[in-house]
Each structure stands twice: as C-alpha cells, then as structure tokens.
mmCIF file with all atom_site columns, C-alpha atoms in Angstrom:
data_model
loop_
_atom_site.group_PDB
_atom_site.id
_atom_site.type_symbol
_atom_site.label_atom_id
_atom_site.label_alt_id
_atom_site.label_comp_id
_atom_site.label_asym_id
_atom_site.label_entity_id
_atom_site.label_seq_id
_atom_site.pdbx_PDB_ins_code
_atom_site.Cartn_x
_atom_site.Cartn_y
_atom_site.Cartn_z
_atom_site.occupancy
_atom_site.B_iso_or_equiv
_atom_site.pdbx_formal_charge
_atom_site.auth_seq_id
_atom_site.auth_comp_id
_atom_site.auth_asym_id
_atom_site.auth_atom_id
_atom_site.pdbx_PDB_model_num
ATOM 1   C CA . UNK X 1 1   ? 0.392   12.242  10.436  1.00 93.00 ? 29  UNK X CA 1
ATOM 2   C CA . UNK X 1 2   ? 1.428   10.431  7.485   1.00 95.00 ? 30  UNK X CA 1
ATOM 3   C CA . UNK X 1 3   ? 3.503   7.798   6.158   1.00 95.00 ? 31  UNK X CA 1
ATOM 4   C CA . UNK X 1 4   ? 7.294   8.826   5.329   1.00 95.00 ? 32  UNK X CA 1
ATOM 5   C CA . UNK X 1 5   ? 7.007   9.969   1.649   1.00 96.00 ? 33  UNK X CA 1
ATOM 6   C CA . UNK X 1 6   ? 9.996   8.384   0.530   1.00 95.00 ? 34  UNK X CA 1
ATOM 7   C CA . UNK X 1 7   ? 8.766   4.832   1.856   1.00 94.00 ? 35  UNK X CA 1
ATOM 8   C CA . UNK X 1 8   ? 5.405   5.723   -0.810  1.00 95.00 ? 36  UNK X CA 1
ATOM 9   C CA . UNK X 1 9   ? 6.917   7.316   -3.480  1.00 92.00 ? 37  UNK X CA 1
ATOM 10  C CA . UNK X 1 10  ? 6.444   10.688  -3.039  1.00 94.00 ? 38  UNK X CA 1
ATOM 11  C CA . UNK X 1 11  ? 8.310   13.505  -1.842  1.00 94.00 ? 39  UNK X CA 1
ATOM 12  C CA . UNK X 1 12  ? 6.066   15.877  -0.026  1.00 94.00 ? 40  UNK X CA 1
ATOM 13  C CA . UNK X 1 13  ? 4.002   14.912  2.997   1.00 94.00 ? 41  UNK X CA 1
ATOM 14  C CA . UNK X 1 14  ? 0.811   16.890  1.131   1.00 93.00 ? 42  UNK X CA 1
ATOM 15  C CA . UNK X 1 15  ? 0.641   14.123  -1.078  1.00 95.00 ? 43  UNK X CA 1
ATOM 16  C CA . UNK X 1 16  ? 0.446   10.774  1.220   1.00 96.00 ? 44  UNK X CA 1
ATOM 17  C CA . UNK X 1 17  ? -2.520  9.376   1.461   1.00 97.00 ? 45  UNK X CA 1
ATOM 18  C CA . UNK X 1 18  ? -1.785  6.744   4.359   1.00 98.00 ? 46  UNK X CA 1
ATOM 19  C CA . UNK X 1 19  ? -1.148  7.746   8.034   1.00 97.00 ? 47  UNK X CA 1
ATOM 20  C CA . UNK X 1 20  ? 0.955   4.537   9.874   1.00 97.00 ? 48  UNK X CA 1
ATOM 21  C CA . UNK X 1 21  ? -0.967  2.854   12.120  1.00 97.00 ? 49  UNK X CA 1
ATOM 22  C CA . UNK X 1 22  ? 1.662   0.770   13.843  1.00 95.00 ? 50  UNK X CA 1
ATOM 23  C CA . UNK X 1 23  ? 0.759   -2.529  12.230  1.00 96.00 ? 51  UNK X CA 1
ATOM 24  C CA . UNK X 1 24  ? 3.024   -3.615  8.831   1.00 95.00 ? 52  UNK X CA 1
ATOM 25  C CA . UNK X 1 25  ? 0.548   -4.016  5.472   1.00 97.00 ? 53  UNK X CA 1
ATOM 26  C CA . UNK X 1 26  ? -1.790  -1.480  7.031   1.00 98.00 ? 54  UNK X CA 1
ATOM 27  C CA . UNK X 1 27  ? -2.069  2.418   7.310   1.00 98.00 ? 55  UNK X CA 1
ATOM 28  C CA . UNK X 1 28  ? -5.416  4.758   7.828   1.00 98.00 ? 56  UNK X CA 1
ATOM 29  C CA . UNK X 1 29  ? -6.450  6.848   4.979   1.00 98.00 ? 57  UNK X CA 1
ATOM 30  C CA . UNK X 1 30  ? -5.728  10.204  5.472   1.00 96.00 ? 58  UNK X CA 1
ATOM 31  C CA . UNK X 1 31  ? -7.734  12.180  3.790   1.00 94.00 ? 59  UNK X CA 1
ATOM 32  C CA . UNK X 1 32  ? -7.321  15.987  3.153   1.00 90.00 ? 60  UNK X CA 1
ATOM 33  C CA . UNK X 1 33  ? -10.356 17.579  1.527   1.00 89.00 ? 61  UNK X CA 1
ATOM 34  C CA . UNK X 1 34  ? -7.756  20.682  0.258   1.00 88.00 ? 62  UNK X CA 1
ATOM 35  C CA . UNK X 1 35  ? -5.791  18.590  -1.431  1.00 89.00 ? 63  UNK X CA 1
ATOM 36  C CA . UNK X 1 36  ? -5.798  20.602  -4.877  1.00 87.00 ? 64  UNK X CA 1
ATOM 37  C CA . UNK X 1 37  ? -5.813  17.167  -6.876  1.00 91.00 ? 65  UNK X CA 1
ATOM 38  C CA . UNK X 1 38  ? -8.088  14.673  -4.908  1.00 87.00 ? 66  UNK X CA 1
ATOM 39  C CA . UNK X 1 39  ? -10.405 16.945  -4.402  1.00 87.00 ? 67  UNK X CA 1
ATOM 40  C CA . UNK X 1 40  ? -10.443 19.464  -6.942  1.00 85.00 ? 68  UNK X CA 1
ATOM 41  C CA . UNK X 1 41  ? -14.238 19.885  -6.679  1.00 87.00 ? 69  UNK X CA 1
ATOM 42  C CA . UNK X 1 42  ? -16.781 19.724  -3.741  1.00 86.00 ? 70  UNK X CA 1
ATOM 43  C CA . UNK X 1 43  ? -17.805 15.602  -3.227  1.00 88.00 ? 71  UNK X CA 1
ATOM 44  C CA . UNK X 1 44  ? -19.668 14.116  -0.525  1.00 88.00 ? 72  UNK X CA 1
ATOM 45  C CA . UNK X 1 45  ? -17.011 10.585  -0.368  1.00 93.00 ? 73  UNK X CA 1
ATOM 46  C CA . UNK X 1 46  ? -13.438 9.745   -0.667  1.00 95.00 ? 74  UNK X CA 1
ATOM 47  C CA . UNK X 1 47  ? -12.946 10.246  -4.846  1.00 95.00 ? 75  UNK X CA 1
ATOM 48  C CA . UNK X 1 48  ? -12.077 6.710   -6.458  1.00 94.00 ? 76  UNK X CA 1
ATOM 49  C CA . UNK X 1 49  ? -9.089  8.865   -7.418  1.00 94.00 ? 77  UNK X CA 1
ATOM 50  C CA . UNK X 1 50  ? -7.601  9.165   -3.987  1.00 96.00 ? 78  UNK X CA 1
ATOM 51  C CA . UNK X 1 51  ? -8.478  5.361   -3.442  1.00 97.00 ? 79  UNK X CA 1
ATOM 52  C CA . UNK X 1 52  ? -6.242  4.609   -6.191  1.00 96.00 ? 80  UNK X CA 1
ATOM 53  C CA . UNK X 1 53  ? -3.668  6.439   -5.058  1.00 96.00 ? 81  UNK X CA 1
ATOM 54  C CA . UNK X 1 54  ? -3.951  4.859   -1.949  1.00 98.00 ? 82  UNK X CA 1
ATOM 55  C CA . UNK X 1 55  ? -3.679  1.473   -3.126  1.00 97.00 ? 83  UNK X CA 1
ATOM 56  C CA . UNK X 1 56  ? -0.446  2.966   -5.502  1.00 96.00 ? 84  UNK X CA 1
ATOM 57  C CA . UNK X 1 57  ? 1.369   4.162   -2.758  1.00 96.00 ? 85  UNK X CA 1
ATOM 58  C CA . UNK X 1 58  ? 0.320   0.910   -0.085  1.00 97.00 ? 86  UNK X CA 1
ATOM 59  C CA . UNK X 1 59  ? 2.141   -0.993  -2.971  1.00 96.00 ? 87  UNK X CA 1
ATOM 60  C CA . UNK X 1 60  ? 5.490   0.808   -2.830  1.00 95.00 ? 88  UNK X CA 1
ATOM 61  C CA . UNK X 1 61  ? 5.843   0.850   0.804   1.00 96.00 ? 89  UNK X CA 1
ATOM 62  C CA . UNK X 1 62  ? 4.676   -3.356  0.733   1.00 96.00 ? 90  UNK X CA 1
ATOM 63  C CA . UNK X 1 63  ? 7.007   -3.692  -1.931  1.00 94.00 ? 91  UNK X CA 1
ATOM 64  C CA . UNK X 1 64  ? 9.751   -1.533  -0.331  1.00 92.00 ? 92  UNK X CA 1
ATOM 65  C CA . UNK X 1 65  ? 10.569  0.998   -3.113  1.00 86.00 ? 93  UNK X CA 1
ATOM 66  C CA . UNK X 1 66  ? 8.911   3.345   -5.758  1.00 81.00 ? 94  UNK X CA 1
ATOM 67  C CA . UNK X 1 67  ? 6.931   2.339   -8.553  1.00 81.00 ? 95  UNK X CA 1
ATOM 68  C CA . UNK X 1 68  ? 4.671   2.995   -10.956 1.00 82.00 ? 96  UNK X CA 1
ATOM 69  C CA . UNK X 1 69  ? 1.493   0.616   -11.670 1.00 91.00 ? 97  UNK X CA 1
ATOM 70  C CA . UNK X 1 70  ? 2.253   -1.585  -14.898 1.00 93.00 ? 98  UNK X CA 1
ATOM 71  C CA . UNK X 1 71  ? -1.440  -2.608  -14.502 1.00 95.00 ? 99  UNK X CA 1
ATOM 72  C CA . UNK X 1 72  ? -4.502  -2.084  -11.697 1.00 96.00 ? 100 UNK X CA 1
ATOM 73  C CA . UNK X 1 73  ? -7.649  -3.887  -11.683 1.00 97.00 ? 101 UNK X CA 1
ATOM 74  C CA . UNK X 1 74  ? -9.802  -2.870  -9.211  1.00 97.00 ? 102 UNK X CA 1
ATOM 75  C CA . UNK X 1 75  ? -13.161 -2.642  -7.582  1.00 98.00 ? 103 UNK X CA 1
ATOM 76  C CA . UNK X 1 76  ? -15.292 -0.216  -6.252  1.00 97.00 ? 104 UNK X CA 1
ATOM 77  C CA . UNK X 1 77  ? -17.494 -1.997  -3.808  1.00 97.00 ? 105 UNK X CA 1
ATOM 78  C CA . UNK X 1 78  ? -19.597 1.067   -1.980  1.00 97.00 ? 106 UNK X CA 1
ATOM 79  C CA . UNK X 1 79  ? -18.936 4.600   -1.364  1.00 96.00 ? 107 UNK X CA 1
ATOM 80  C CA . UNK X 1 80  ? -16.006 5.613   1.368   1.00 96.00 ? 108 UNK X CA 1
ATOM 81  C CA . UNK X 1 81  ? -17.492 8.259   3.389   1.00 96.00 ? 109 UNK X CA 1
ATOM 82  C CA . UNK X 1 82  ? -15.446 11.271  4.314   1.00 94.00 ? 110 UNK X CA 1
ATOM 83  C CA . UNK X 1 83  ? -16.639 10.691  8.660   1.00 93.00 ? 111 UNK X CA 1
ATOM 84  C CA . UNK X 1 84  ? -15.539 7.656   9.058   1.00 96.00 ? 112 UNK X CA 1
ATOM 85  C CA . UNK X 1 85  ? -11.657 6.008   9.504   1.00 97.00 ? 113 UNK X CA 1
ATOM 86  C CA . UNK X 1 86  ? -10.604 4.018   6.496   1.00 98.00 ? 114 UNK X CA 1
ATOM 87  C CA . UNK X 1 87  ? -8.439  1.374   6.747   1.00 98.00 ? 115 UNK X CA 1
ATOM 88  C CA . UNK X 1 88  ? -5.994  0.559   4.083   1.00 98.00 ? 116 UNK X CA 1
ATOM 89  C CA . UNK X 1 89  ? -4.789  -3.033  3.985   1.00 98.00 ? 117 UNK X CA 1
ATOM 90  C CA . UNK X 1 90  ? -2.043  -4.737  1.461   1.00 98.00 ? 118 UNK X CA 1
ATOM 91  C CA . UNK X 1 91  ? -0.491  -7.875  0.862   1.00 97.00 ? 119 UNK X CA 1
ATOM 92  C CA . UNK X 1 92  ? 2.018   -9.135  -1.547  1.00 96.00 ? 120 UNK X CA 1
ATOM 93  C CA . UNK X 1 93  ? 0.863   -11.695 -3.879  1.00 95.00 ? 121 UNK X CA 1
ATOM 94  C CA . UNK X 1 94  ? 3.338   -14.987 -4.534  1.00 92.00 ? 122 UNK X CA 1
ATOM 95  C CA . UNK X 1 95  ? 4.883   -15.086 -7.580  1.00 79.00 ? 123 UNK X CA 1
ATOM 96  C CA . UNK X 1 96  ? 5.814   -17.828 -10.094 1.00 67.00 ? 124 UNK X CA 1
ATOM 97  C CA . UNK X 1 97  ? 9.414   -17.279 -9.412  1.00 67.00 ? 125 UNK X CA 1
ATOM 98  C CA . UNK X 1 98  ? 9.962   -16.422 -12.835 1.00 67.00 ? 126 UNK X CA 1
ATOM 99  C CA . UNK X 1 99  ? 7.693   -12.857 -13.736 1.00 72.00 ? 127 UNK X CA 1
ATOM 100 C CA . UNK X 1 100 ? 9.578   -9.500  -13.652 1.00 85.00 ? 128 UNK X CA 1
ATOM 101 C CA . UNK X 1 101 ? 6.850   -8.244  -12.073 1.00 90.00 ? 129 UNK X CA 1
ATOM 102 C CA . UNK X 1 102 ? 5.273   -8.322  -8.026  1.00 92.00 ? 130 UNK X CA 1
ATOM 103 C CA . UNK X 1 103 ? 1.097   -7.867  -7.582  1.00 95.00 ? 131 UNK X CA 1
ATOM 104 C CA . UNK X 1 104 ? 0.411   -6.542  -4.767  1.00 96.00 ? 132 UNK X CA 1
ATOM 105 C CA . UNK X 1 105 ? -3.415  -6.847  -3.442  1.00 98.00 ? 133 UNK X CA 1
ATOM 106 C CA . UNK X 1 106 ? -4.555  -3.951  -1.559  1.00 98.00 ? 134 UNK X CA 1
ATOM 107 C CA . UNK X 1 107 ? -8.280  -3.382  0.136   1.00 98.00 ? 135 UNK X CA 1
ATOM 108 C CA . UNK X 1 108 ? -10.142 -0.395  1.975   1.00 98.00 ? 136 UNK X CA 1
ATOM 109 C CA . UNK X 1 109 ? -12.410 -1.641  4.513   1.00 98.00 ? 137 UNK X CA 1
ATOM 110 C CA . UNK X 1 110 ? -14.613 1.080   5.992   1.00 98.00 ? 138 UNK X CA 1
ATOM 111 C CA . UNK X 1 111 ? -16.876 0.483   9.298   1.00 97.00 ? 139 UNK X CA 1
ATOM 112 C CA . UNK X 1 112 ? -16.192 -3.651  8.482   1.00 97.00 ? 140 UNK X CA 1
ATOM 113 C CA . UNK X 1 113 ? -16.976 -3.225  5.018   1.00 97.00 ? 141 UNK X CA 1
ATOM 114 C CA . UNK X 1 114 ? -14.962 -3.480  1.847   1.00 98.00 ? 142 UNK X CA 1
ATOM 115 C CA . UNK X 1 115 ? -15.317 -0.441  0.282   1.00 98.00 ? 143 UNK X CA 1
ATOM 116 C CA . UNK X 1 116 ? -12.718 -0.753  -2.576  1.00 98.00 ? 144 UNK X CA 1
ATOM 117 C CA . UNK X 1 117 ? -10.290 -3.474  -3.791  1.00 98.00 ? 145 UNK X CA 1
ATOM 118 C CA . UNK X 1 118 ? -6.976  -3.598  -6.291  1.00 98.00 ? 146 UNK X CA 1
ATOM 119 C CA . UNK X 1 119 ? -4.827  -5.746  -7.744  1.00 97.00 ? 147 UNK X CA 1
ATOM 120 C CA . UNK X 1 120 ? -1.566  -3.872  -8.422  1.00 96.00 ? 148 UNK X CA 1
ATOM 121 C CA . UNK X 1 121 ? 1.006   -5.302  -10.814 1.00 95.00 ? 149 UNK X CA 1
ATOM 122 C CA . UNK X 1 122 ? 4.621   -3.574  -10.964 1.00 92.00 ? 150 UNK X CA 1
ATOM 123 C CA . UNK X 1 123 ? 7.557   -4.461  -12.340 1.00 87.00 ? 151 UNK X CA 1
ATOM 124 C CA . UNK X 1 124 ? 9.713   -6.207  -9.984  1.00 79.00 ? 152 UNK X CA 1
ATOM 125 C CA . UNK X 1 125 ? 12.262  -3.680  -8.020  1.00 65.00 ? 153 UNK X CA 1
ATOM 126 C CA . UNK X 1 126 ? 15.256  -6.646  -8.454  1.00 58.00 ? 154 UNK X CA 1
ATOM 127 C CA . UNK X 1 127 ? 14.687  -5.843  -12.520 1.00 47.00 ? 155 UNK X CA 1
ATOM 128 C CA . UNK X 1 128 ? 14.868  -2.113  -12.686 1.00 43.00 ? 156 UNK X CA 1
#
C-alpha cells in the first residue's frame, strides 16, 4: 500500500513510490513496473528515475510538507533489482540556524547494501 500522497507531495496513490513500513524516516519502495513514467520502457532494475523520486518524496514527508528539490546530489552505488525489497531511509540534516533551506539525506539499501544515496536541499517550509 502506499504512503498517504498528501504527506509526499502528490495527489494520486499511482504516483507514491514509498509503502509505510511502521518505522518514522523509513518506507519500502514500491515499485510498479506500469507506472507510465518510471517505467516507460522494458528495464531489468529500479530506473535511477524512480530512485530519485523516491528520495524527493522521503524528503517531503521527513520534512513534513511539499517541496520541490532546490538541489540533489546523489549517488548511484549498484543496480536496485526489481525481486528484491528496497528500503528507503531519510534523515534530516542540522542546519546552521540561519539557511532558508533544510537537506535532507536519504539512502536505498537493498539486501544490506547501499544501492543509491542523495543529498536533498529545499527551501525551508517556515520561508515559503
């Protein structure tokens, strides 16, 4: 099942990419191979696309409201199969206090390996 929409910044359940998993900072990735965007052609792993999506939408439910990436850097460690579970972790980063803007670090660790990692930077919900 996934994640409430509204809590990822979306408003139809065909787009979340996270399924809850009961623990807070961490969701499964759900992956839908029909999805008409993520998987527009035939692939044999999760697209890097989805992954980033994944990481967009773990940041507005850690940060508690919509947004849109100001800036992502991110890594593609290894391939995330489509057989196995995913699991999609995030974390807030601290701040100086004094930035208009929140990172939020998210990873995907497949079968207890890092598969992907991202840095996302937003601007900060208290300045919008």
């Amino acid at each position: 099942a996934p994640t409430a929409p509204q809590t990822v910044g979306r408003v139809s359940p065909t787009d979340v990419v996270l399924s809850p998993t009961g623990e807070q900072g961490r969701w499964q990735l759900r992956v839908d191979t029909r999805h008409p965007v993520l998987f527009e052609h035939p692939v044999d792993h999760v697209p890097g696309m989805m992954l980033l999506e994944a990481a967009r939408q773990a940041t507005a439910a850690t940060l508690g409201s919509p947004t849109l990436p100001l800036r992502v850097a991110s890594t593609f460690a290894r391939y995330a199969e489509l057989d196995a579970p995913c699991l999609i972790e995030a974390r807030r980063l601290p701040g100086d206090g004094t930035a208009r803007e929140d990172s939020v670090l998210v990873t995907a660790v497949q079968e207890g390996e890092l598969t992907f990692s991202a840095t996302v930077t937003a601007a900060s919900p208290r300045t919008n």
